[in-house]
Amino acid sequence: DSGVTQTPKHLITATGQRVTLRCSPRSGDLSVYWYQQSLDQGLQFLIQYYNGEERAKGNILERFSAQQFPDLHSELNLSSLELGDSALYFCASSPLGGPTDTQYFGPGTRLTVL
Amino acid sequence: KNEVEQSPQNLTAQEGEFITINCSYSVGISALHWLQQHPGGGIVSLFMLSSGKKKHGRLIATINIQEKHSSLHITASHPRDSAVYICAAHRYSGNTPLVFGKGTRLSVIA
């Protein structure tokens, strides 16, 4: 158990809908990362937060947004969903968000868009 | 061409064999990470390397900064080592701090 929790574990929804994925980091970790893993693309970095502020942004679609709240939990919002958004979404946390930090991964949320 | 390339893509080994997985990267990095993804999907960080070599149990990871190459070795492999091993490069600069290889799927047969 990494100490990172993600909810829900599974989500099935329809095209055009909006969903929110939630992540609680390990106790004491200030940085949260979001990743998408699809069968054909592998793991891809979406966005990183540190202590409530956006630190880095990767290949995140405009239909996706995220935030980190004062209690350090984070939410990833996916809107106008398309079939291609079906993937595993992982959240990870690390103490300070630096390149040499170990990242601790949550169990993932499996999103299926029908 | 991907910025991080792993080889082989798939690997089947007999229990007890010595295994090597390779990772080459084309970007300047501040660190390289090796991750293990279990068949159930969970991801565990195995190593963070910025230079040299690290060892944890039967796992050894090395990095050659000049050659932009890292290897993950598993000694005395066991069926429980069956997983996907992913290399991730933490770039010096650019918007995407972590760039991932596509992974190496390892199956160890008893």
PDB file of C-alpha atoms in Angstrom:
ATOM      1  CA  ASP A   1       0.000   0.000   0.000  1.00  0.00           C
ATOM      2  CA  SER A   2       1.601   3.254  -1.189  1.00  0.00           C
ATOM      3  CA  GLY A   3      -0.512   5.503   1.016  1.00  0.00           C
ATOM      4  CA  VAL A   4      -1.987   7.243  -2.032  1.00  0.00           C
ATOM      5  CA  THR A   5      -5.708   6.755  -2.498  1.00  0.00           C
ATOM      6  CA  GLN A   6      -7.753   7.249  -5.612  1.00  0.00           C
ATOM      7  CA  THR A   7     -11.482   7.166  -6.088  1.00  0.00           C
ATOM      8  CA  PRO A   8     -13.374   5.756  -7.783  1.00  0.00           C
ATOM      9  CA  LYS A   9     -11.590   2.558  -8.831  1.00  0.00           C
ATOM     10  CA  HIS A  10     -13.773   2.094 -11.867  1.00  0.00           C
ATOM     11  CA  LEU A  11     -15.913   4.509 -13.799  1.00  0.00           C
ATOM     12  CA  ILE A  12     -18.123   3.764 -16.771  1.00  0.00           C
ATOM     13  CA  THR A  13     -19.747   6.649 -18.542  1.00  0.00           C
ATOM     14  CA  ALA A  14     -20.967   7.805 -21.933  1.00  0.00           C
ATOM     15  CA  THR A  15     -19.452  10.061 -24.547  1.00  0.00           C
ATOM     16  CA  GLY A  16     -20.035  13.725 -23.909  1.00  0.00           C
ATOM     17  CA  GLN A  17     -20.230  13.331 -20.146  1.00  0.00           C
ATOM     18  CA  ARG A  18     -18.059  14.870 -17.443  1.00  0.00           C
ATOM     19  CA  VAL A  19     -16.343  12.984 -14.606  1.00  0.00           C
ATOM     20  CA  THR A  20     -14.171  13.865 -11.625  1.00  0.00           C
ATOM     21  CA  LEU A  21     -11.350  11.672 -10.377  1.00  0.00           C
ATOM     22  CA  ARG A  22     -10.061  12.190  -6.870  1.00  0.00           C
ATOM     23  CA  CYS A  23      -6.641  11.625  -5.344  1.00  0.00           C
ATOM     24  CA  SER A  24      -5.405  11.868  -1.761  1.00  0.00           C
ATOM     25  CA  PRO A  25      -1.616  11.967  -1.470  1.00  0.00           C
ATOM     26  CA  ARG A  26       0.535  10.254   1.133  1.00  0.00           C
ATOM     27  CA  SER A  27       0.590  12.024   4.442  1.00  0.00           C
ATOM     28  CA  GLY A  28       3.234  14.763   4.289  1.00  0.00           C
ATOM     29  CA  ASP A  29       3.652  14.775   0.506  1.00  0.00           C
ATOM     30  CA  LEU A  30       3.186  18.199  -1.030  1.00  0.00           C
ATOM     31  CA  SER A  31       3.274  17.299  -4.707  1.00  0.00           C
ATOM     32  CA  VAL A  32       0.692  15.448  -6.763  1.00  0.00           C
ATOM     33  CA  TYR A  33       1.038  14.184 -10.325  1.00  0.00           C
ATOM     34  CA  TRP A  34      -1.592  12.896 -12.738  1.00  0.00           C
ATOM     35  CA  TYR A  35      -0.851  10.353 -15.460  1.00  0.00           C
ATOM     36  CA  GLN A  36      -2.874   8.699 -18.190  1.00  0.00           C
ATOM     37  CA  GLN A  37      -2.143   5.157 -19.346  1.00  0.00           C
ATOM     38  CA  SER A  38      -3.845   3.930 -22.471  1.00  0.00           C
ATOM     39  CA  LEU A  39      -3.116   0.670 -24.271  1.00  0.00           C
ATOM     40  CA  ASP A  40      -1.534   2.287 -27.309  1.00  0.00           C
ATOM     41  CA  GLN A  41       0.217   5.266 -25.690  1.00  0.00           C
ATOM     42  CA  GLY A  42       1.660   3.886 -22.486  1.00  0.00           C
ATOM     43  CA  LEU A  43       2.073   6.189 -19.499  1.00  0.00           C
ATOM     44  CA  GLN A  44       1.834   9.901 -20.193  1.00  0.00           C
ATOM     45  CA  PHE A  45       2.321  12.783 -17.809  1.00  0.00           C
ATOM     46  CA  LEU A  46      -0.661  15.123 -17.568  1.00  0.00           C
ATOM     47  CA  ILE A  47      -0.033  17.663 -14.824  1.00  0.00           C
ATOM     48  CA  GLN A  48       1.809  18.264 -11.547  1.00  0.00           C
ATOM     49  CA  TYR A  49       0.860  20.343  -8.524  1.00  0.00           C
ATOM     50  CA  TYR A  50       2.982  21.418  -5.622  1.00  0.00           C
ATOM     51  CA  ASN A  51       1.352  22.763  -2.461  1.00  0.00           C
ATOM     52  CA  GLY A  52      -1.703  23.939  -4.334  1.00  0.00           C
ATOM     53  CA  GLU A  53       0.075  25.514  -7.295  1.00  0.00           C
ATOM     54  CA  GLU A  54       0.470  24.097 -10.779  1.00  0.00           C
ATOM     55  CA  ARG A  55       4.134  23.223 -11.295  1.00  0.00           C
ATOM     56  CA  ALA A  56       4.256  21.492 -14.669  1.00  0.00           C
ATOM     57  CA  LYS A  57       1.830  20.720 -17.425  1.00  0.00           C
ATOM     58  CA  GLY A  58       2.258  17.975 -19.975  1.00  0.00           C
ATOM     59  CA  ASN A  59       0.092  16.656 -22.757  1.00  0.00           C
ATOM     60  CA  ILE A  60      -3.176  17.504 -21.063  1.00  0.00           C
ATOM     61  CA  LEU A  61      -6.153  18.197 -23.294  1.00  0.00           C
ATOM     62  CA  GLU A  62      -8.086  21.440 -22.927  1.00  0.00           C
ATOM     63  CA  ARG A  63     -11.131  19.339 -22.000  1.00  0.00           C
ATOM     64  CA  PHE A  64      -9.232  18.182 -18.918  1.00  0.00           C
ATOM     65  CA  SER A  65      -8.523  20.295 -15.870  1.00  0.00           C
ATOM     66  CA  ALA A  66      -7.158  19.675 -12.412  1.00  0.00           C
ATOM     67  CA  GLN A  67      -6.587  21.370  -9.118  1.00  0.00           C
ATOM     68  CA  GLN A  68      -4.988  20.733  -5.762  1.00  0.00           C
ATOM     69  CA  PHE A  69      -6.911  21.868  -2.729  1.00  0.00           C
ATOM     70  CA  PRO A  70      -5.602  23.366   0.552  1.00  0.00           C
ATOM     71  CA  ASP A  71      -5.790  19.956   2.209  1.00  0.00           C
ATOM     72  CA  LEU A  72      -3.525  18.743  -0.664  1.00  0.00           C
ATOM     73  CA  HIS A  73      -5.977  16.342  -2.214  1.00  0.00           C
ATOM     74  CA  SER A  74      -6.353  16.742  -5.944  1.00  0.00           C
ATOM     75  CA  GLU A  75      -9.099  16.312  -8.492  1.00  0.00           C
ATOM     76  CA  LEU A  76      -8.857  15.688 -12.220  1.00  0.00           C
ATOM     77  CA  ASN A  77     -11.883  16.777 -14.205  1.00  0.00           C
ATOM     78  CA  LEU A  78     -12.515  15.269 -17.624  1.00  0.00           C
ATOM     79  CA  SER A  79     -15.275  16.781 -19.746  1.00  0.00           C
ATOM     80  CA  SER A  80     -16.868  16.208 -23.147  1.00  0.00           C
ATOM     81  CA  LEU A  81     -15.600  12.683 -22.906  1.00  0.00           C
ATOM     82  CA  GLU A  82     -14.639  10.782 -26.031  1.00  0.00           C
ATOM     83  CA  LEU A  83     -14.099   7.077 -26.620  1.00  0.00           C
ATOM     84  CA  GLY A  84     -10.367   7.709 -26.774  1.00  0.00           C
ATOM     85  CA  ASP A  85     -10.339   8.984 -23.199  1.00  0.00           C
ATOM     86  CA  SER A  86     -10.849   5.436 -21.972  1.00  0.00           C
ATOM     87  CA  ALA A  87      -7.714   4.674 -19.986  1.00  0.00           C
ATOM     88  CA  LEU A  88      -6.217   4.113 -16.576  1.00  0.00           C
ATOM     89  CA  TYR A  89      -5.626   7.366 -14.735  1.00  0.00           C
ATOM     90  CA  PHE A  90      -2.956   7.299 -12.060  1.00  0.00           C
ATOM     91  CA  CYS A  91      -2.208   9.808  -9.404  1.00  0.00           C
ATOM     92  CA  ALA A  92       1.171   9.859  -7.681  1.00  0.00           C
ATOM     93  CA  SER A  93       2.572  11.918  -4.852  1.00  0.00           C
ATOM     94  CA  SER A  94       6.044  12.859  -3.692  1.00  0.00           C
ATOM     95  CA  PRO A  95       7.426  14.862  -0.789  1.00  0.00           C
ATOM     96  CA  LEU A  96       8.775  17.914  -2.610  1.00  0.00           C
ATOM     97  CA  GLY A  97       8.047  17.351  -6.284  1.00  0.00           C
ATOM     98  CA  GLY A  98      11.674  17.354  -7.355  1.00  0.00           C
ATOM     99  CA  PRO A  99      13.272  15.144 -10.006  1.00  0.00           C
ATOM    100  CA  THR A 100      15.013  12.922  -7.473  1.00  0.00           C
ATOM    101  CA  ASP A 101      11.895  12.374  -5.364  1.00  0.00           C
ATOM    102  CA  THR A 102      10.462   8.889  -5.305  1.00  0.00           C
ATOM    103  CA  GLN A 103       6.904   9.010  -6.566  1.00  0.00           C
ATOM    104  CA  TYR A 104       4.289   6.909  -4.839  1.00  0.00           C
ATOM    105  CA  PHE A 105       1.505   5.776  -7.118  1.00  0.00           C
ATOM    106  CA  GLY A 106      -2.123   5.276  -6.307  1.00  0.00           C
ATOM    107  CA  PRO A 107      -4.023   2.204  -7.504  1.00  0.00           C
ATOM    108  CA  GLY A 108      -5.499   4.065 -10.462  1.00  0.00           C
ATOM    109  CA  THR A 109      -8.979   4.801 -11.764  1.00  0.00           C
ATOM    110  CA  ARG A 110     -10.082   2.809 -14.776  1.00  0.00           C
ATOM    111  CA  LEU A 111     -12.274   4.990 -16.978  1.00  0.00           C
ATOM    112  CA  THR A 112     -14.394   3.419 -19.671  1.00  0.00           C
ATOM    113  CA  VAL A 113     -16.217   5.708 -22.069  1.00  0.00           C
ATOM    114  CA  LEU A 114     -18.971   4.002 -24.046  1.00  0.00           C
TER     115      LEU A 114
ATOM    116  CA  LYS B   1      11.471   8.441 -32.408  1.00  0.00           C
ATOM    117  CA  ASN B   2      10.518   8.295 -28.740  1.00  0.00           C
ATOM    118  CA  GLU B   3      12.688  10.199 -26.308  1.00  0.00           C
ATOM    119  CA  VAL B   4      12.886   7.079 -24.135  1.00  0.00           C
ATOM    120  CA  GLU B   5      13.337   3.688 -25.740  1.00  0.00           C
ATOM    121  CA  GLN B   6      13.251   0.363 -23.950  1.00  0.00           C
ATOM    122  CA  SER B   7      14.340  -3.064 -25.084  1.00  0.00           C
ATOM    123  CA  PRO B   8      13.244  -5.723 -25.303  1.00  0.00           C
ATOM    124  CA  GLN B   9       9.494  -5.091 -25.500  1.00  0.00           C
ATOM    125  CA  ASN B  10       8.736  -8.590 -24.288  1.00  0.00           C
ATOM    126  CA  LEU B  11      10.903 -11.060 -22.426  1.00  0.00           C
ATOM    127  CA  THR B  12      10.262 -14.613 -21.296  1.00  0.00           C
ATOM    128  CA  ALA B  13      12.736 -16.228 -18.940  1.00  0.00           C
ATOM    129  CA  GLN B  14      13.086 -19.430 -16.981  1.00  0.00           C
ATOM    130  CA  GLU B  15      13.131 -19.179 -13.220  1.00  0.00           C
ATOM    131  CA  GLY B  16      16.645 -18.519 -11.984  1.00  0.00           C
ATOM    132  CA  GLU B  17      17.870 -16.722 -15.095  1.00  0.00           C
ATOM    133  CA  PHE B  18      19.701 -13.398 -15.018  1.00  0.00           C
ATOM    134  CA  ILE B  19      17.625 -10.724 -16.747  1.00  0.00           C
ATOM    135  CA  THR B  20      18.620  -7.409 -18.281  1.00  0.00           C
ATOM    136  CA  ILE B  21      16.263  -4.690 -19.467  1.00  0.00           C
ATOM    137  CA  ASN B  22      17.691  -1.715 -21.310  1.00  0.00           C
ATOM    138  CA  CYS B  23      16.643   1.917 -21.490  1.00  0.00           C
ATOM    139  CA  SER B  24      18.093   4.573 -23.792  1.00  0.00           C
ATOM    140  CA  TYR B  25      17.107   8.218 -23.738  1.00  0.00           C
ATOM    141  CA  SER B  26      17.809  11.130 -26.036  1.00  0.00           C
ATOM    142  CA  VAL B  27      17.072  14.072 -23.738  1.00  0.00           C
ATOM    143  CA  GLY B  28      19.090  15.735 -21.014  1.00  0.00           C
ATOM    144  CA  ILE B  29      17.965  14.346 -17.709  1.00  0.00           C
ATOM    145  CA  SER B  30      18.316  15.097 -14.037  1.00  0.00           C
ATOM    146  CA  ALA B  31      17.201  11.632 -12.954  1.00  0.00           C
ATOM    147  CA  LEU B  32      16.031   8.316 -14.323  1.00  0.00           C
ATOM    148  CA  HIS B  33      13.391   6.177 -12.671  1.00  0.00           C
ATOM    149  CA  TRP B  34      12.574   2.496 -12.965  1.00  0.00           C
ATOM    150  CA  LEU B  35       9.003   1.476 -12.227  1.00  0.00           C
ATOM    151  CA  GLN B  36       7.342  -1.912 -11.908  1.00  0.00           C
ATOM    152  CA  GLN B  37       3.728  -2.390 -12.946  1.00  0.00           C
ATOM    153  CA  HIS B  38       2.101  -5.515 -11.573  1.00  0.00           C
ATOM    154  CA  PRO B  39      -0.370  -7.581 -13.594  1.00  0.00           C
ATOM    155  CA  GLY B  40      -3.170  -6.045 -11.525  1.00  0.00           C
ATOM    156  CA  GLY B  41      -2.103  -2.579 -12.704  1.00  0.00           C
ATOM    157  CA  GLY B  42      -0.462  -1.160  -9.595  1.00  0.00           C
ATOM    158  CA  ILE B  43       2.784   0.795 -10.100  1.00  0.00           C
ATOM    159  CA  VAL B  44       5.726   0.752  -7.726  1.00  0.00           C
ATOM    160  CA  SER B  45       8.822   2.881  -7.959  1.00  0.00           C
ATOM    161  CA  LEU B  46      11.919   0.652  -7.890  1.00  0.00           C
ATOM    162  CA  PHE B  47      14.856   3.013  -8.321  1.00  0.00           C
ATOM    163  CA  MET B  48      15.797   6.625  -8.866  1.00  0.00           C
ATOM    164  CA  LEU B  49      19.208   7.081 -10.469  1.00  0.00           C
ATOM    165  CA  SER B  50      21.198  10.196 -11.203  1.00  0.00           C
ATOM    166  CA  SER B  51      24.529   8.399 -11.504  1.00  0.00           C
ATOM    167  CA  GLY B  52      26.237   5.077 -10.926  1.00  0.00           C
ATOM    168  CA  LYS B  53      24.503   2.013  -9.613  1.00  0.00           C
ATOM    169  CA  LYS B  54      21.909   1.028  -7.029  1.00  0.00           C
ATOM    170  CA  LYS B  55      21.001  -2.361  -5.610  1.00  0.00           C
ATOM    171  CA  HIS B  56      17.926  -3.534  -3.787  1.00  0.00           C
ATOM    172  CA  GLY B  57      17.666  -7.225  -3.078  1.00  0.00           C
ATOM    173  CA  ARG B  58      17.909  -9.093  -6.385  1.00  0.00           C
ATOM    174  CA  LEU B  59      17.460  -5.923  -8.427  1.00  0.00           C
ATOM    175  CA  ILE B  60      20.333  -3.806  -9.683  1.00  0.00           C
ATOM    176  CA  ALA B  61      20.024  -0.608 -11.709  1.00  0.00           C
ATOM    177  CA  THR B  62      22.847   1.185 -13.468  1.00  0.00           C
ATOM    178  CA  ILE B  63      23.101   4.373 -15.458  1.00  0.00           C
ATOM    179  CA  ASN B  64      25.742   5.731 -17.836  1.00  0.00           C
ATOM    180  CA  ILE B  65      25.085   9.443 -18.212  1.00  0.00           C
ATOM    181  CA  GLN B  66      27.578   9.918 -21.059  1.00  0.00           C
ATOM    182  CA  GLU B  67      26.019   7.128 -23.108  1.00  0.00           C
ATOM    183  CA  LYS B  68      22.451   8.060 -22.073  1.00  0.00           C
ATOM    184  CA  HIS B  69      21.727   4.500 -21.154  1.00  0.00           C
ATOM    185  CA  SER B  70      20.404   2.649 -18.133  1.00  0.00           C
ATOM    186  CA  SER B  71      19.941  -1.029 -17.380  1.00  0.00           C
ATOM    187  CA  LEU B  72      17.815  -2.917 -14.891  1.00  0.00           C
ATOM    188  CA  HIS B  73      19.112  -6.339 -13.904  1.00  0.00           C
ATOM    189  CA  ILE B  74      17.260  -9.053 -12.034  1.00  0.00           C
ATOM    190  CA  THR B  75      19.348 -11.845 -10.576  1.00  0.00           C
ATOM    191  CA  ALA B  76      17.920 -15.301  -9.821  1.00  0.00           C
ATOM    192  CA  SER B  77      14.604 -14.401 -11.435  1.00  0.00           C
ATOM    193  CA  HIS B  78      11.386 -15.727  -9.945  1.00  0.00           C
ATOM    194  CA  PRO B  79       7.822 -15.985 -11.272  1.00  0.00           C
ATOM    195  CA  ARG B  80       6.792 -13.187  -8.891  1.00  0.00           C
ATOM    196  CA  ASP B  81       9.081 -10.874 -10.881  1.00  0.00           C
ATOM    197  CA  SER B  82       6.630 -11.160 -13.791  1.00  0.00           C
ATOM    198  CA  ALA B  83       5.485  -7.609 -14.467  1.00  0.00           C
ATOM    199  CA  VAL B  84       5.946  -4.690 -16.828  1.00  0.00           C
ATOM    200  CA  TYR B  85       9.095  -2.681 -16.140  1.00  0.00           C
ATOM    201  CA  ILE B  86       8.996   0.954 -17.164  1.00  0.00           C
ATOM    202  CA  CYS B  87      11.836   3.398 -17.521  1.00  0.00           C
ATOM    203  CA  ALA B  88      11.085   7.108 -17.027  1.00  0.00           C
ATOM    204  CA  ALA B  89      13.427  10.010 -17.694  1.00  0.00           C
ATOM    205  CA  HIS B  90      13.096  13.188 -15.669  1.00  0.00           C
ATOM    206  CA  ARG B  91      14.024  15.929 -18.137  1.00  0.00           C
ATOM    207  CA  TYR B  92      16.120  18.975 -17.268  1.00  0.00           C
ATOM    208  CA  SER B  93      13.701  21.255 -19.046  1.00  0.00           C
ATOM    209  CA  GLY B  94      10.525  21.338 -21.051  1.00  0.00           C
ATOM    210  CA  ASN B  95       6.925  21.144 -20.004  1.00  0.00           C
ATOM    211  CA  THR B  96       6.821  17.414 -19.538  1.00  0.00           C
ATOM    212  CA  PRO B  97       9.105  16.561 -16.654  1.00  0.00           C
ATOM    213  CA  LEU B  98       8.707  12.804 -16.860  1.00  0.00           C
ATOM    214  CA  VAL B  99       8.896  10.959 -20.161  1.00  0.00           C
ATOM    215  CA  PHE B 100       8.169   7.235 -20.135  1.00  0.00           C
ATOM    216  CA  GLY B 101       9.361   4.294 -22.146  1.00  0.00           C
ATOM    217  CA  LYS B 102       6.707   1.919 -23.429  1.00  0.00           C
ATOM    218  CA  GLY B 103       7.702  -0.757 -20.953  1.00  0.00           C
ATOM    219  CA  THR B 104       9.157  -4.253 -21.037  1.00  0.00           C
ATOM    220  CA  ARG B 105       6.765  -7.095 -20.305  1.00  0.00           C
ATOM    221  CA  LEU B 106       8.613  -9.801 -18.361  1.00  0.00           C
ATOM    222  CA  SER B 107       7.285 -13.303 -17.830  1.00  0.00           C
ATOM    223  CA  VAL B 108       9.280 -15.652 -15.639  1.00  0.00           C
ATOM    224  CA  ILE B 109       8.291 -19.290 -15.985  1.00  0.00           C
ATOM    225  CA  ALA B 110       8.809 -21.823 -13.195  1.00  0.00           C
TER     226      ALA B 110
END
